[in-house]
Amino acid sequence: MSKPTPDQASQETARLVLRMDAAISAFRAGLRSGVQALDSAGPIVSHDSLASSSSGRMSVSGMGLAERRVPRRPNKVELAILTALADTYGAEMLTNSSLGYVLRVFARGGGVALVQRLLFGESASDQQLSMMLTAARIALTQISTVFPDVFFADANAVIAGFRPRPPAGFST
């Protein structure tokens, strides 16, 4: 069998991203997604319960992260993440049970939270997630540098608290 051309590969990636986008959107809306890994994830949750459960504080490196709202449909940052996953793993994203776990994490908590866990997480489950997605780590790191305001907003807020302040009564 011949190797696919770059154009064929990009078309396949686009099809996979569209399929994952539709499945994640359906899952977030509380509907059947048509993807076994999402549909077998237990009870289907509504968008409101997703927003309330994922908008809580998540700890990475012991620091609370700002409240985050998971979009009903994947946004441009999440689509970039899905593209990186589709480029790396291909159709396995829809059929492999381990990668199905990744889709569930993505659908429930959002793509940004998934990548933050992968890159900065310290818990055992974060380390396991990082090992599962080792092949996509470079691509996901690059995405985090393209959208620093999204991935590092929480870090910037924490860093601001450590910046020196002018002495009281100081005027310029």
Coordinates of C-alpha atoms in Angstrom, one line a residue:
M1 CA 0.0 0.0 0.0
S2 CA 1.4 3.4 -0.9
K3 CA 2.1 6.1 1.6
P4 CA -0.5 9.0 1.6
T5 CA 0.6 12.3 0.0
P6 CA 0.8 15.3 2.3
D7 CA -2.4 16.6 0.8
Q8 CA -4.2 13.3 1.6
A9 CA -2.8 13.3 5.1
S10 CA -4.0 16.9 5.7
Q11 CA -7.5 16.0 4.4
E12 CA -7.6 13.0 6.7
T13 CA -6.5 15.2 9.6
A14 CA -9.3 17.7 8.8
R15 CA -11.9 14.9 8.7
L16 CA -10.7 13.6 12.0
V17 CA -10.8 17.1 13.6
L18 CA -14.3 17.7 12.3
R19 CA -15.4 14.3 13.7
M20 CA -13.8 15.0 17.1
D21 CA -15.2 18.5 17.1
A22 CA -18.8 17.2 16.5
A23 CA -18.4 14.4 19.0
I24 CA -17.1 16.7 21.8
S25 CA -19.8 19.3 21.0
A26 CA -22.5 16.6 21.3
F27 CA -21.0 15.2 24.5
R28 CA -20.9 18.7 26.0
A29 CA -24.5 19.3 25.0
G30 CA -25.5 16.1 26.7
L31 CA -26.2 14.2 23.5
R32 CA -24.8 10.9 22.1
S33 CA -21.6 11.6 20.3
G34 CA -21.3 8.6 18.1
V35 CA -17.8 7.9 19.5
Q36 CA -17.6 4.8 21.8
A37 CA -15.1 6.4 24.2
L38 CA -17.4 9.3 24.9
D39 CA -20.7 7.5 24.8
S40 CA -19.5 4.8 27.2
A41 CA -18.2 7.4 29.7
G42 CA -21.1 6.9 32.1
P43 CA -24.1 9.2 32.2
I44 CA -24.1 11.9 29.7
V45 CA -23.7 15.2 31.4
S46 CA -25.4 18.5 30.5
H47 CA -23.5 21.6 29.5
D48 CA -24.6 23.3 32.7
S49 CA -23.1 20.6 34.9
L50 CA -20.0 20.6 32.8
A51 CA -19.5 24.3 33.2
S52 CA -20.1 24.1 37.0
S53 CA -17.8 21.1 37.5
S54 CA -15.0 22.3 35.3
S55 CA -15.2 25.9 36.3
G56 CA -13.9 25.1 39.8
R57 CA -10.3 25.6 40.7
M58 CA -7.8 23.1 39.4
S59 CA -4.4 22.8 41.1
V60 CA -1.3 22.6 39.0
S61 CA 2.0 22.9 41.0
G62 CA -0.1 23.7 44.1
M63 CA -1.5 26.9 42.7
G64 CA -5.2 27.5 42.1
L65 CA -6.1 28.3 38.5
A66 CA -8.6 30.9 37.5
E67 CA -12.1 29.9 36.9
R68 CA -12.5 28.6 33.3
R69 CA -15.6 28.1 31.2
V70 CA -15.6 25.2 28.9
P71 CA -17.0 26.2 25.5
R72 CA -20.0 24.3 24.1
R73 CA -18.1 23.9 20.8
P74 CA -14.3 23.7 20.6
N75 CA -12.8 27.2 20.0
K76 CA -9.8 28.0 17.9
V77 CA -7.3 27.0 20.7
E78 CA -9.1 23.7 21.2
L79 CA -9.3 23.1 17.4
A80 CA -5.5 23.6 17.3
I81 CA -5.1 21.0 20.1
L82 CA -7.4 18.6 18.3
T83 CA -5.4 19.1 15.1
A84 CA -2.2 18.3 16.9
L85 CA -3.8 15.1 18.3
A86 CA -5.2 14.1 14.9
D87 CA -1.8 14.7 13.2
T88 CA 0.0 12.6 15.8
Y89 CA -2.4 9.7 16.4
G90 CA -4.7 9.7 13.4
A91 CA -7.9 7.6 13.5
E92 CA -6.7 6.0 16.8
M93 CA -8.1 9.1 18.5
L94 CA -11.6 7.7 17.9
T95 CA -11.0 4.0 18.4
N96 CA -8.2 3.5 21.0
S97 CA -9.5 3.2 24.6
S98 CA -6.5 5.1 26.1
L99 CA -6.9 8.0 23.6
G100 CA -10.7 7.8 24.3
Y101 CA -9.8 8.7 27.9
V102 CA -8.0 11.8 26.5
L103 CA -11.1 12.8 24.5
R104 CA -13.2 12.5 27.7
V105 CA -10.8 14.7 29.6
F106 CA -10.8 17.1 26.7
A107 CA -14.6 17.1 26.5
R108 CA -15.2 17.5 30.3
G109 CA -12.5 20.0 31.3
G110 CA -11.5 21.7 28.0
G111 CA -8.5 21.4 25.8
V112 CA -6.5 24.1 27.6
A113 CA -6.9 22.2 30.9
L114 CA -5.8 19.0 29.2
V115 CA -2.6 20.5 27.9
Q116 CA -1.9 22.3 31.2
R117 CA -2.2 18.9 33.0
L118 CA 0.0 17.3 30.4
L119 CA 2.7 20.0 30.5
F120 CA 2.6 21.2 34.2
G121 CA 0.6 18.7 36.2
E122 CA 2.1 16.9 39.1
S123 CA -0.5 14.4 40.2
A124 CA -0.2 10.7 39.2
S125 CA -3.1 11.0 36.8
D126 CA -1.4 14.0 35.2
Q127 CA 1.8 12.1 34.8
Q128 CA 0.0 9.1 33.3
L129 CA -1.7 11.5 30.8
S130 CA 1.7 12.9 29.9
M131 CA 3.0 9.5 29.3
M132 CA 0.0 8.6 27.1
L133 CA 0.5 11.7 25.0
T134 CA 4.3 11.7 24.8
A135 CA 4.3 11.7 21.0
A136 CA 2.1 14.9 20.9
R137 CA 4.0 16.7 23.6
I138 CA 6.1 18.9 21.3
A139 CA 3.2 19.9 19.2
L140 CA 1.1 20.8 22.3
T141 CA 4.0 22.8 23.8
Q142 CA 4.2 24.8 20.6
I143 CA 0.4 25.5 20.7
S144 CA 0.9 26.8 24.3
T145 CA 3.5 29.2 23.0
V146 CA 1.2 30.4 20.2
F147 CA -1.6 31.2 22.7
P148 CA 0.3 32.3 25.9
D149 CA -2.5 34.5 27.0
V150 CA -4.7 31.5 27.3
F151 CA -2.3 28.9 28.7
F152 CA -0.3 31.2 31.0
A153 CA -2.9 33.7 32.2
D154 CA -3.0 32.0 35.6
A155 CA 0.8 31.9 35.9
N156 CA 1.0 35.6 35.0
A157 CA -1.5 36.5 37.8
V158 CA 0.6 34.5 40.3
I159 CA 3.9 36.1 39.1
A160 CA 2.3 39.6 39.4
G161 CA 1.9 38.9 43.1
F162 CA 5.7 38.4 43.5
R163 CA 6.7 41.6 41.6
P164 CA 8.3 44.3 43.8
R165 CA 6.0 47.2 44.7
P166 CA 7.2 50.8 45.0
P167 CA 7.7 51.9 48.6
A168 CA 4.7 53.5 50.3
G169 CA 4.6 57.3 49.8
F170 CA 6.8 57.1 46.7
S171 CA 5.8 59.5 44.0
T172 CA 7.1 60.0 40.5

